mmCIF file of C-alpha atoms (C1' of nucleotides) in Angstrom:
data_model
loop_
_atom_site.group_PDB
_atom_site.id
_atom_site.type_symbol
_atom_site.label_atom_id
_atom_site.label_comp_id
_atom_site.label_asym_id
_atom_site.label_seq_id
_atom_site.Cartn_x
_atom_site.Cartn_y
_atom_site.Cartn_z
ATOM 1 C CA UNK R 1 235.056 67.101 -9.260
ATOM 2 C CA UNK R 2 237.949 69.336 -8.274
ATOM 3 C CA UNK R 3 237.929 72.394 -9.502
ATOM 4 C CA UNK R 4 239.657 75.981 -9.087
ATOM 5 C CA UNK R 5 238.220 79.372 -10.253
ATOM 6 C CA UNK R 6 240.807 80.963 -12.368
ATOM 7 C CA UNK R 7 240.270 83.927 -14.706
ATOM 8 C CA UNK R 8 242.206 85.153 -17.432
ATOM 9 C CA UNK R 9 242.805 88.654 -17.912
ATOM 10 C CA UNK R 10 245.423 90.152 -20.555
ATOM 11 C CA UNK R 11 246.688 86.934 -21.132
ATOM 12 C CA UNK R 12 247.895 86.006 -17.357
ATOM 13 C CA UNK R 13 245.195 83.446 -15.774
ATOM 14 C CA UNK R 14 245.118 84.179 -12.073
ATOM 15 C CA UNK R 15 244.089 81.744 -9.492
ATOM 16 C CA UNK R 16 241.544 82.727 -6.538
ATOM 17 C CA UNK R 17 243.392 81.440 -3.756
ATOM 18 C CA UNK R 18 240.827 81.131 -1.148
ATOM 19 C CA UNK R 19 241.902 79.475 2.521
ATOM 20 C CA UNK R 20 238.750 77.421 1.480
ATOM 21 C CA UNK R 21 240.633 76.506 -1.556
ATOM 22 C CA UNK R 22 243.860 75.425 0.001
ATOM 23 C CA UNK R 23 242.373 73.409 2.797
ATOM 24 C CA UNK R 24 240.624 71.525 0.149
ATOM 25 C CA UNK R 25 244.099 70.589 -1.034
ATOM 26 C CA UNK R 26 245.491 69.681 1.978
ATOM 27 C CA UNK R 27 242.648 67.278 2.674
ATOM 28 C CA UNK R 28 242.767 65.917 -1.046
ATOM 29 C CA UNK R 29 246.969 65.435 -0.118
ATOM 30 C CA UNK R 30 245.829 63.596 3.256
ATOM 31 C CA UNK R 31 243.655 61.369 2.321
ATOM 32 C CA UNK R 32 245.196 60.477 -1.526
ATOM 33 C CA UNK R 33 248.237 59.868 0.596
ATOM 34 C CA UNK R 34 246.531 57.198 2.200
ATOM 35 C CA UNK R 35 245.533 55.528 -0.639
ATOM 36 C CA UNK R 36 248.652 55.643 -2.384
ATOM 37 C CA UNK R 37 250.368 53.530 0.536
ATOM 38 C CA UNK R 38 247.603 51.523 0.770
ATOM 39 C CA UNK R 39 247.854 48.756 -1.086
ATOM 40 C CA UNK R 40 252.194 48.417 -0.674
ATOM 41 C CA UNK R 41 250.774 48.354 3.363
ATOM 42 C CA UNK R 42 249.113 45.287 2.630
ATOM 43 C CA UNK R 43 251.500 43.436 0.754
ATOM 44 C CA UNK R 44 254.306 44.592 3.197
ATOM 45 C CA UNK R 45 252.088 43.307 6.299
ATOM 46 C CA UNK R 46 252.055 39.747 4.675
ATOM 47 C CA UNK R 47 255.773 39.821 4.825
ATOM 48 C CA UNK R 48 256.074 41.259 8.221
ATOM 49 C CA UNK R 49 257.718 44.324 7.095
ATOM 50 C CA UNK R 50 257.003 48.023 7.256
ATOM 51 C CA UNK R 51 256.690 51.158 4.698
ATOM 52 C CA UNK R 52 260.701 51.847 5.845
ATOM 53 C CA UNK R 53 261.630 48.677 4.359
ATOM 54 C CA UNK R 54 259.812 49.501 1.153
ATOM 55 C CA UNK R 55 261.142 53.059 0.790
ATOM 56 C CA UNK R 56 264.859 50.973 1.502
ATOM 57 C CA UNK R 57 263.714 48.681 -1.319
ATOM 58 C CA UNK R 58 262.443 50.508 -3.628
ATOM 59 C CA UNK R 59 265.859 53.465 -3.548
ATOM 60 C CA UNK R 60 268.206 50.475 -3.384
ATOM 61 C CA UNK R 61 266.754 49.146 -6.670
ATOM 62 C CA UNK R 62 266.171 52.640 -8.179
ATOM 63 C CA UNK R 63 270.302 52.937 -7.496
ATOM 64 C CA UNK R 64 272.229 49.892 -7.547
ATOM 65 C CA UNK R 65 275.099 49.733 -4.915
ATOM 66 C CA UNK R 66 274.175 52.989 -3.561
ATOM 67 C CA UNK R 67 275.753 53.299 0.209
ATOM 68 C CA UNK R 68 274.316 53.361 3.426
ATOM 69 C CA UNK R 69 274.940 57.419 3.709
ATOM 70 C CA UNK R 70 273.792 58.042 -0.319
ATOM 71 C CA UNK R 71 270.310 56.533 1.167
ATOM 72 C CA UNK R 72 270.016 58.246 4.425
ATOM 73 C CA UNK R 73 270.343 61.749 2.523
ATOM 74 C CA UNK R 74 267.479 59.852 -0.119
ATOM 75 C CA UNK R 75 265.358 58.588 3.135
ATOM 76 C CA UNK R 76 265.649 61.673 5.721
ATOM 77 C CA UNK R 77 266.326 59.441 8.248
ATOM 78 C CA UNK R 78 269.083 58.458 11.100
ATOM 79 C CA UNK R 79 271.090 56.286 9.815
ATOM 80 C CA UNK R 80 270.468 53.883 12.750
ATOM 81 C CA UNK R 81 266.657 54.195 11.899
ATOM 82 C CA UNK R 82 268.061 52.818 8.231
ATOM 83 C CA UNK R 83 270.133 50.293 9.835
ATOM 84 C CA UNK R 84 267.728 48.465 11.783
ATOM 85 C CA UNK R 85 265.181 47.824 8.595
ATOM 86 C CA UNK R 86 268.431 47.209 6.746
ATOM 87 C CA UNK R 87 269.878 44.475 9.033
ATOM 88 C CA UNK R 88 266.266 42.692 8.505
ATOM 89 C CA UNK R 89 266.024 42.690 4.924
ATOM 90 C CA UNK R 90 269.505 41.435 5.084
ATOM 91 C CA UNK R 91 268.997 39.059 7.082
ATOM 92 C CA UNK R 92 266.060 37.640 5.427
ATOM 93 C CA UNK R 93 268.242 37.578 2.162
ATOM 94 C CA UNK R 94 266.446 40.519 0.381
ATOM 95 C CA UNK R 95 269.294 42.539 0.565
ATOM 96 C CA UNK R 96 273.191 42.388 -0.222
ATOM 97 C CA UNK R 97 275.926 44.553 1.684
ATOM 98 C CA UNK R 98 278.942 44.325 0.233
ATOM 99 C CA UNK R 99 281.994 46.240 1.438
ATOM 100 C CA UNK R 100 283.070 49.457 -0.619
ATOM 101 C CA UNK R 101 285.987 48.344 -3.164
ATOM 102 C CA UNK R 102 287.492 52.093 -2.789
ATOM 103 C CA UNK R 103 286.438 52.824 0.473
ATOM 104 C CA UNK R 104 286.533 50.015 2.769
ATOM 105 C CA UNK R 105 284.176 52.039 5.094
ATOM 106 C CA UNK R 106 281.316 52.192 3.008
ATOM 107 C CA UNK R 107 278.928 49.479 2.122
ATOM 108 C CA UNK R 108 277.692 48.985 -1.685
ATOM 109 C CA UNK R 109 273.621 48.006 -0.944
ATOM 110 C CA UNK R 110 272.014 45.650 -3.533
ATOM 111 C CA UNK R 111 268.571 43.911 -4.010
ATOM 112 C CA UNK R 112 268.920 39.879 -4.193
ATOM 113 C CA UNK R 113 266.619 37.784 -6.263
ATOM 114 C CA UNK R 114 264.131 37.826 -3.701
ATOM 115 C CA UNK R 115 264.293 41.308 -3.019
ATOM 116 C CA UNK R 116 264.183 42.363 -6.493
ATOM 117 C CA UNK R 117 260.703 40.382 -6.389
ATOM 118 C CA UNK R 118 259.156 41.798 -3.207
ATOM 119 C CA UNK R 119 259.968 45.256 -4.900
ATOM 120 C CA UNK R 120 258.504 44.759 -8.118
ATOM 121 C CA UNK R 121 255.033 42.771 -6.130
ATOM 122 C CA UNK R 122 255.486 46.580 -4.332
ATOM 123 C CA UNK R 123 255.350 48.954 -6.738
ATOM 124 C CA UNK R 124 253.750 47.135 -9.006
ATOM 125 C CA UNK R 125 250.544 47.282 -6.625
ATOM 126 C CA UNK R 126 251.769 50.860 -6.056
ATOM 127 C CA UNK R 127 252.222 51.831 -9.930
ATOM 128 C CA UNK R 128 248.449 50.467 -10.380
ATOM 129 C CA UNK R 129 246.740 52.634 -8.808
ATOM 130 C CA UNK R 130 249.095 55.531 -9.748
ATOM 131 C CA UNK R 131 248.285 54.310 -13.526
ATOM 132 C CA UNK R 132 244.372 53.928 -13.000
ATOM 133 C CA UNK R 133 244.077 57.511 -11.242
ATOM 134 C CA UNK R 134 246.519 58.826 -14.375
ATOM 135 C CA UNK R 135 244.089 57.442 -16.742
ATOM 136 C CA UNK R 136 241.455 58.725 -14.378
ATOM 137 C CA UNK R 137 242.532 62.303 -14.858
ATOM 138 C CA UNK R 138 243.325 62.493 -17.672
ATOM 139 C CA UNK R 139 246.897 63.190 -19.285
ATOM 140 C CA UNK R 140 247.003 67.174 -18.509
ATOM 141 C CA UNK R 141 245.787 66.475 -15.127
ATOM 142 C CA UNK R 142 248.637 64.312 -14.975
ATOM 143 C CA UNK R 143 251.056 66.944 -16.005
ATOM 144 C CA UNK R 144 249.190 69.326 -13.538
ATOM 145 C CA UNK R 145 249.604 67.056 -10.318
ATOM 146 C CA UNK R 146 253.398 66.513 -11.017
ATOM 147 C CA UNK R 147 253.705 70.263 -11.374
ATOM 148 C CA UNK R 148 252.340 71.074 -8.306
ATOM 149 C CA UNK R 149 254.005 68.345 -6.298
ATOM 150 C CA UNK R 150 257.526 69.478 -7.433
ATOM 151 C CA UNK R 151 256.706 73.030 -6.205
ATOM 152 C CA UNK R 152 255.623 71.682 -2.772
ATOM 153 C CA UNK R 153 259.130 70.206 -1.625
ATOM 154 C CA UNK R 154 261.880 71.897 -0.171
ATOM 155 C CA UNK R 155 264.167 73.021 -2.097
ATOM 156 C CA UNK R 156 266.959 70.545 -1.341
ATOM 157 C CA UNK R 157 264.698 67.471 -2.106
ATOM 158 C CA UNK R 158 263.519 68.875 -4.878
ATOM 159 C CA UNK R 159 267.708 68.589 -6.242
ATOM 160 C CA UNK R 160 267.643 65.056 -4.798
ATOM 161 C CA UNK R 161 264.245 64.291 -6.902
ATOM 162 C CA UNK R 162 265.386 65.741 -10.159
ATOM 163 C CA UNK R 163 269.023 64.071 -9.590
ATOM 164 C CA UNK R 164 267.238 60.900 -9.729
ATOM 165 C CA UNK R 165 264.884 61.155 -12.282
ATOM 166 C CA UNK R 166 266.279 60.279 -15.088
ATOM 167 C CA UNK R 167 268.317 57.946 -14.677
ATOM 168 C CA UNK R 168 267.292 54.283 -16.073
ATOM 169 C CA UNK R 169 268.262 50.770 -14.905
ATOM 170 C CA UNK Z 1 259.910 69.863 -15.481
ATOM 171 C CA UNK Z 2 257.003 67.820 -14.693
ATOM 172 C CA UNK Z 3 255.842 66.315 -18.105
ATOM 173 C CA UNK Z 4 254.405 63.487 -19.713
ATOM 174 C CA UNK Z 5 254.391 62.703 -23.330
ATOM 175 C CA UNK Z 6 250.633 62.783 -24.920
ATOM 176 C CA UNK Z 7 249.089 62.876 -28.014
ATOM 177 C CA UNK Z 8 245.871 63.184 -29.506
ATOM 178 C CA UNK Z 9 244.165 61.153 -32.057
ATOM 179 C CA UNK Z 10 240.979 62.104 -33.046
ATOM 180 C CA UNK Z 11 240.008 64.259 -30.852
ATOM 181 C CA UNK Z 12 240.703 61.620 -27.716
ATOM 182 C CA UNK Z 13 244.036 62.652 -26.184
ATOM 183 C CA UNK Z 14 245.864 59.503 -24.491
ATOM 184 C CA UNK Z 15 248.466 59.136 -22.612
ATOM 185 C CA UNK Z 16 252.190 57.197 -22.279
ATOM 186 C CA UNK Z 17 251.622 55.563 -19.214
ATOM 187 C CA UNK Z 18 255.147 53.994 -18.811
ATOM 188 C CA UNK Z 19 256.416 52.272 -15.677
ATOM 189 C CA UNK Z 20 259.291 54.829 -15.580
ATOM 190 C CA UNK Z 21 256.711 57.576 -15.708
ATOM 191 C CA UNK Z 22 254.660 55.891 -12.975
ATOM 192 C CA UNK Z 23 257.678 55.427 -11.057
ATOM 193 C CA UNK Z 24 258.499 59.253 -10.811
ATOM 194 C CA UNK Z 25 255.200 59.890 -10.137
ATOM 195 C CA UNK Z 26 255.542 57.862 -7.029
ATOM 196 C CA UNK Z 27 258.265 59.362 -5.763
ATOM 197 C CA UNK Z 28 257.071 62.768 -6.271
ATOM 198 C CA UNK Z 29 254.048 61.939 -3.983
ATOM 199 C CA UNK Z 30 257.175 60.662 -1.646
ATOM 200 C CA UNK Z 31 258.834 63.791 -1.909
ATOM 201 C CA UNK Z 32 256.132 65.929 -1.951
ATOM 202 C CA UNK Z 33 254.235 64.780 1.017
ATOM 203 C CA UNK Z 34 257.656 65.519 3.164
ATOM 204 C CA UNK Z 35 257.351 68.490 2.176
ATOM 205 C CA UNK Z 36 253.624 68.799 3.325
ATOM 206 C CA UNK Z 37 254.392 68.002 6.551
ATOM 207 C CA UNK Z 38 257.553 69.406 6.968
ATOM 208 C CA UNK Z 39 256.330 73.275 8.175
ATOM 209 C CA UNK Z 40 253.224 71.732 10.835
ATOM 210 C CA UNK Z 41 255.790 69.015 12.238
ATOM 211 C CA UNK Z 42 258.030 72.009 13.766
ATOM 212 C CA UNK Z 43 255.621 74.431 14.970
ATOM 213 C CA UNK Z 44 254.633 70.886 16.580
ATOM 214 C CA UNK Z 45 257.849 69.899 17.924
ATOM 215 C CA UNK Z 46 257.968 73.120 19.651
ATOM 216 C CA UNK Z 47 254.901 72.496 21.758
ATOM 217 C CA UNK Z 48 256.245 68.682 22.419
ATOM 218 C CA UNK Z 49 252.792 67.474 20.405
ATOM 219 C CA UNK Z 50 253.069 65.190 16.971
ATOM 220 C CA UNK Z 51 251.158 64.481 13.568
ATOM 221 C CA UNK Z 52 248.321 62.535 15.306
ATOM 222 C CA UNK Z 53 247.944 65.812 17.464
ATOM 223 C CA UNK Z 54 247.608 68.042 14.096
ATOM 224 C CA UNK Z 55 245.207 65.437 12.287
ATOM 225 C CA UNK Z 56 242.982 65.596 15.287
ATOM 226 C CA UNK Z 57 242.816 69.355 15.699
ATOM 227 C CA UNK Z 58 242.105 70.055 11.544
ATOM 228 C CA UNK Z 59 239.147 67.743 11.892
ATOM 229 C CA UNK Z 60 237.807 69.089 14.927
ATOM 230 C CA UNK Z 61 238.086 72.673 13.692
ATOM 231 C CA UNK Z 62 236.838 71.151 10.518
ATOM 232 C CA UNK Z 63 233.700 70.012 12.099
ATOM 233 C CA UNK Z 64 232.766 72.153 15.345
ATOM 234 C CA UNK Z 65 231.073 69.538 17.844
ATOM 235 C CA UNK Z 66 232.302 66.210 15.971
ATOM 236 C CA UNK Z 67 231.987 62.484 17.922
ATOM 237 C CA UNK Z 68 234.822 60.697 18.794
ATOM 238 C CA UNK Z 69 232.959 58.078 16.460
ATOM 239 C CA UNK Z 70 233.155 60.596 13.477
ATOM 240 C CA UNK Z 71 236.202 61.772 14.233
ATOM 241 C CA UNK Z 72 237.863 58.037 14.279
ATOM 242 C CA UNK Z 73 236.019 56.919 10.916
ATOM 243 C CA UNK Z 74 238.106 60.088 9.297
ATOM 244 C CA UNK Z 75 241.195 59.285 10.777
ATOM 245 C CA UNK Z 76 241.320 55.884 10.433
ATOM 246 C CA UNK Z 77 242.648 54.837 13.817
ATOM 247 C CA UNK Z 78 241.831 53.088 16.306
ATOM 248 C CA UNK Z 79 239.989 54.625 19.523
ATOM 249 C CA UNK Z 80 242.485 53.456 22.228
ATOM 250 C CA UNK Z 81 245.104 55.444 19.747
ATOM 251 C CA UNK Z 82 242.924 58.307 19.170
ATOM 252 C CA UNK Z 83 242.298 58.679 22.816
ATOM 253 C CA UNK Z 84 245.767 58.480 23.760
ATOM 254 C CA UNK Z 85 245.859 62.340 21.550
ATOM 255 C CA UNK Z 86 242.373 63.741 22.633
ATOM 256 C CA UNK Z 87 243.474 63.026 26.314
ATOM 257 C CA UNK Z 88 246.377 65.295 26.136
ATOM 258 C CA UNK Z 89 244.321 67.814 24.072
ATOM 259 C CA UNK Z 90 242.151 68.224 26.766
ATOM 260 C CA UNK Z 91 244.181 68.133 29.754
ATOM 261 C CA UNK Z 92 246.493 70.688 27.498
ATOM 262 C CA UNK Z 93 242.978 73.133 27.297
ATOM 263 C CA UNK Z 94 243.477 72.677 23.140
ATOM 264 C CA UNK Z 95 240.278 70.489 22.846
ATOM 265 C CA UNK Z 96 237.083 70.701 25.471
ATOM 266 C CA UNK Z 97 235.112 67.764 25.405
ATOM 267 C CA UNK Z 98 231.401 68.346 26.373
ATOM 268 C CA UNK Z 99 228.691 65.362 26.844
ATOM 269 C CA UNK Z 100 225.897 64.990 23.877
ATOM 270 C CA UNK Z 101 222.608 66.854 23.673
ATOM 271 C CA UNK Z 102 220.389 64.406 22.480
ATOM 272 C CA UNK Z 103 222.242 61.311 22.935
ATOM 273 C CA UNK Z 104 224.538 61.729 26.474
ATOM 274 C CA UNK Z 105 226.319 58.618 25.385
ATOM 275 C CA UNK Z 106 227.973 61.087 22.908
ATOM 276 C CA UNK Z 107 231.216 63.183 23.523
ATOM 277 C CA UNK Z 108 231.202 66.384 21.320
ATOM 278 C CA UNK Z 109 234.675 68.018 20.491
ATOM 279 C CA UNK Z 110 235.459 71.964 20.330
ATOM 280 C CA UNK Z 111 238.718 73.991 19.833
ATOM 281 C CA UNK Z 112 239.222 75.909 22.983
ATOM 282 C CA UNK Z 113 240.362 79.255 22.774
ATOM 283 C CA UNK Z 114 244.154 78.203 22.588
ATOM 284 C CA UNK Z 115 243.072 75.070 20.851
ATOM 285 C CA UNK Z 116 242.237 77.256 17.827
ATOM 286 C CA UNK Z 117 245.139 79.435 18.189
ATOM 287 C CA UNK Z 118 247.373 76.634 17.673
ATOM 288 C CA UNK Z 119 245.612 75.252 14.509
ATOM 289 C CA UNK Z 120 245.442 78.305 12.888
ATOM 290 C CA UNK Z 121 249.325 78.825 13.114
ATOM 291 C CA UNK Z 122 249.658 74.856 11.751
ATOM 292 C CA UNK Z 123 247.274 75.487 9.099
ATOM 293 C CA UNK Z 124 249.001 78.617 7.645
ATOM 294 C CA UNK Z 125 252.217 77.220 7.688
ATOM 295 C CA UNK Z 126 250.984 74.621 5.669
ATOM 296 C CA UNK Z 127 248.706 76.442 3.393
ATOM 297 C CA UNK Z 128 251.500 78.885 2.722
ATOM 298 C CA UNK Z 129 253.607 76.270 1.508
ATOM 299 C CA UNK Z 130 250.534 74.836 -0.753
ATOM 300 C CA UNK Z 131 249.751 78.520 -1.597
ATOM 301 C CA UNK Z 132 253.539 79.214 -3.044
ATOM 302 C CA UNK Z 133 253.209 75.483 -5.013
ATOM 303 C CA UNK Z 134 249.781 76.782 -6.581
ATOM 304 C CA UNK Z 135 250.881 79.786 -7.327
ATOM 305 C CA UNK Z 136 254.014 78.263 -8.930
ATOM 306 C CA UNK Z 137 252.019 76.038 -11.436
ATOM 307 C CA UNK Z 138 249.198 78.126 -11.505
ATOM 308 C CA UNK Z 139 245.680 77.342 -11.817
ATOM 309 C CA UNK Z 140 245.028 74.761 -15.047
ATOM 310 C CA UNK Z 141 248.278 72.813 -12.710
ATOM 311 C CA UNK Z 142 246.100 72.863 -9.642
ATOM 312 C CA UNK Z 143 242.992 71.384 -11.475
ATOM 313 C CA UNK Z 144 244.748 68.577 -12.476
ATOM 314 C CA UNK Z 145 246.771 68.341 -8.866
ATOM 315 C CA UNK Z 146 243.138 68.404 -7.796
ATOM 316 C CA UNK Z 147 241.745 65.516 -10.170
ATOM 317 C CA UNK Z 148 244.588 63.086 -9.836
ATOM 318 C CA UNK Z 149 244.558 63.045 -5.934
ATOM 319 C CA UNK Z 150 240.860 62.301 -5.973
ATOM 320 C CA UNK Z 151 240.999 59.483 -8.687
ATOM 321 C CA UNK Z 152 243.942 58.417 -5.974
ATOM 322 C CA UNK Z 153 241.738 57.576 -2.772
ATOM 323 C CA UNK Z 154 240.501 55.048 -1.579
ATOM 324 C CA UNK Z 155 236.167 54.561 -2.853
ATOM 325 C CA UNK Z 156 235.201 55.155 0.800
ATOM 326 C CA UNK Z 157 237.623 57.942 1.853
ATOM 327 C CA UNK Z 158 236.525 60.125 -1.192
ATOM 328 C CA UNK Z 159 232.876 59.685 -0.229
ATOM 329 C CA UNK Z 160 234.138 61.038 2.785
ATOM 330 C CA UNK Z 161 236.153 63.586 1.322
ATOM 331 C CA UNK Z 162 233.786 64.655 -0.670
ATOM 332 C CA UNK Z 163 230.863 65.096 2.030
ATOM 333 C CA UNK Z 164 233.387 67.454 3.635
ATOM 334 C CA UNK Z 165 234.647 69.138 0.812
ATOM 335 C CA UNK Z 166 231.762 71.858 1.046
ATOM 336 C CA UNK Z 167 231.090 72.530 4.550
ATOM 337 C CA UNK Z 168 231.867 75.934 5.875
ATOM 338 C CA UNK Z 169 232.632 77.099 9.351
ATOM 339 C "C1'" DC H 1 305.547 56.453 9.826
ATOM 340 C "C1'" DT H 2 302.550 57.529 13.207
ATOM 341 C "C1'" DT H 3 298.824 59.513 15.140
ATOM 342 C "C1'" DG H 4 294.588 62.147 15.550
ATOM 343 C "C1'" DG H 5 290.482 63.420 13.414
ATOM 344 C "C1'" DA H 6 286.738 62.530 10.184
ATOM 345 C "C1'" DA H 7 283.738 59.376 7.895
ATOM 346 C "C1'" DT H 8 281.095 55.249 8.021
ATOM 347 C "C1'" DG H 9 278.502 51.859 9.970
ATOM 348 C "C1'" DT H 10 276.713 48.944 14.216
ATOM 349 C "C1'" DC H 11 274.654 48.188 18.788
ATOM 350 C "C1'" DA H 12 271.692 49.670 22.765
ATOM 351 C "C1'" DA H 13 268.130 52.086 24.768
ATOM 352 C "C1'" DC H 14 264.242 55.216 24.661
ATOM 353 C "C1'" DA H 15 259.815 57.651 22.818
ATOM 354 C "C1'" DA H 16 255.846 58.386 19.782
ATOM 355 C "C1'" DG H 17 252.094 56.515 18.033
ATOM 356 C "C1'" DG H 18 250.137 52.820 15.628
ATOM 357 C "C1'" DC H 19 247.803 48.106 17.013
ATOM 358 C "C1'" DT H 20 244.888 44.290 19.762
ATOM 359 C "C1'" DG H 21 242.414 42.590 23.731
ATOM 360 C "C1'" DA H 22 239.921 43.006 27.977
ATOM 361 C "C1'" DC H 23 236.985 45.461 30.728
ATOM 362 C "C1'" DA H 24 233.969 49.435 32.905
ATOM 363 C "C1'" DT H 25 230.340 52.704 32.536
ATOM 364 C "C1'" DA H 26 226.489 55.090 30.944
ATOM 365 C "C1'" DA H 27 222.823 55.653 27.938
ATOM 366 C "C1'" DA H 28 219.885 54.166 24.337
ATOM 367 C "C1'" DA H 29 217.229 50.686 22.079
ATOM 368 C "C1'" DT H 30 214.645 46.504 22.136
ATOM 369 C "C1'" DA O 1 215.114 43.649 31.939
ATOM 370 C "C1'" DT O 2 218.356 42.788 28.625
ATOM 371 C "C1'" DT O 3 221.176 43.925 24.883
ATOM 372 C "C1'" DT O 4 223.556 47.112 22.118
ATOM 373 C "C1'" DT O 5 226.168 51.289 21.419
ATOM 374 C "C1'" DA O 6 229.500 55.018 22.540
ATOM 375 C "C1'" DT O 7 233.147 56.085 25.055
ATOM 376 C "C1'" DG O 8 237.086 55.662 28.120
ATOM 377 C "C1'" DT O 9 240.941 53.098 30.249
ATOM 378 C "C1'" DC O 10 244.628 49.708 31.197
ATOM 379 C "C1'" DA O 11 248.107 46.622 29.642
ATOM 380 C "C1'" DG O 12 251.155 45.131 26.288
ATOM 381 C "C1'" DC O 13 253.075 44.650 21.639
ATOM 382 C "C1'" DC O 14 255.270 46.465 17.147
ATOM 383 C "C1'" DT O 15 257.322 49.730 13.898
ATOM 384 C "C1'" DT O 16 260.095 53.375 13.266
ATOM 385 C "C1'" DG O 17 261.728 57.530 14.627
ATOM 386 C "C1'" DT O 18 265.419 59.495 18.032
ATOM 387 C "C1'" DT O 19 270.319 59.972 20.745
ATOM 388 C "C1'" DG O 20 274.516 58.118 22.709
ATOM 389 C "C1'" DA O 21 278.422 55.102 22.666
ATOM 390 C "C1'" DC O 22 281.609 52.560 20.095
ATOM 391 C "C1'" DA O 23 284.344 50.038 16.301
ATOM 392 C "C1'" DT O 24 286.426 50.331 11.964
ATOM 393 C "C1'" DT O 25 288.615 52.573 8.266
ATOM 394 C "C1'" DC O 26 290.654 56.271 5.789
ATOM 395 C "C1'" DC O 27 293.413 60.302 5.296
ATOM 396 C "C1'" DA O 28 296.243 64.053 6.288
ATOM 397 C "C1'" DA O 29 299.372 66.706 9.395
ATOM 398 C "C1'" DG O 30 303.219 66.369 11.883
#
DNA sequence: CTTGGAATGTCAACAAGGCTGACATAAAAT
DNA sequence: ATTTTATGTCAGCCTTGTTGACATTCCAAG
């Protein structure tokens, strides 16, 4: 299966980082990627709706009453890109938009009922496959993969990613 | 940073899958593929092409002389879509698309000259950035990035994967 | 207090790149 | 001779990015 050659010399294991190597990883990150959106894709397709409105969904629940501009920074999109998936789910009574209490501009975003049950149908289907290729691997695999992944963002995500982390419903 | 709580018990070492655990797991795939992409998608920009462009010429200088056929299976589009990219490729003198040997029904697909040029500067943006995250977690890390991604795919696309994983130029 | 700028969010229009469907052509297979 | 396969093309639709223009709200300087 995958597999680096490493060595371990004086107590420092070095990696052979062969081009051969890293394309091998890119490939593995294309095509896993595929997978991992795979089954959300077909869920979201009954519905009519798109991978934006899941990434909306699933950061709206992950931070209740977050604004409009706290989830463009999340997203990395225009913020009329966010509107138009966010005027749908609205509209369709997944989400809520309530106006800021302190700041009339702003608009506190929350998951209804229904929303809160597309999202967990979502990454439920999501979190099964992430759980069954965990399990695959193996737990220090596991610890491996999220390693790696951190390294690979930029460096201002990777604030964003750790800022949410820990947090807890 | 990245961790996830194991234990071992008789020699079999298991693992806390919690939903909370899956969940950042999830969004470090999010995050990470972002930045995967990020580095390719501006050298892109600059020469007015997209991702569909990139995908097409990594496969092609994957596999020298590729069908459209093989190509689309891989890429998991449709031909009308895939055309749309190859079309521009080759009026652009990236791609050069010469009739089959044995079966003229056949298109085979090259990198040009230039057509190499510009996936060689795409592919070491991106494997620097997956060179810096390997180096960063070093090589037991990688394994297990390695491992997890695979258990990840879809059945079909790691056959796929796999028969590729080998080849050499 | 007023007024101008900054922040926030909405609407409109456009582009990339997916998709389906219909159809043409050439070559291979039957 | 007919059917199947591989490819290309046209038209049209959808999602989801983009920019530009504009309304609302807040805040701070005058």
């Amino acid at each position: 299966m995958a597999q680096s050659s490493s060595t371990t010399i004086g107590g420092e294991n070095l990696l052979f980082l062969t081009d051969e190597q890293l394309r091998k990883g890119i490939e593995a990150m294309f095509f896993a990627y595929r997978g991992f959106t795979a089954d959300p894709d077909r869920i979201l397709e009954e519905h009519g709706y798109g991978r934006a409105h899941h990434r909306a969904l699933h950061f709206i629940n992950r931070t209740h009453g977050t604004t409009v501009n706290n989830l463009l920074a999340i997203l990395g999109v225009t913020k009329q890109s966010l509107n138009r998936v966010l005027r749908t789910l609205i509209e369709d009574g997944l989400v809520e938009s309530r106006v800021g209490r302190t700041d009339r501009r702003e608009r506190n975003l929350y998951l209804t009922e229904a929303g809160c049950e597309l999202e967990r149908a979502l990454s439920e289907a999501q979190r099964e496959r992430m759980r069954a290729a965990y399990r695959a691997a193996g737990p220090q695999a596991v610890a491996g993969f999220r390693q790696v992944l951190e390294a690979m963002m930029d460096d201002e995500i990777r604030g964003q990613y750790a800022s949410l982390k820990d947090r807890r419903k």
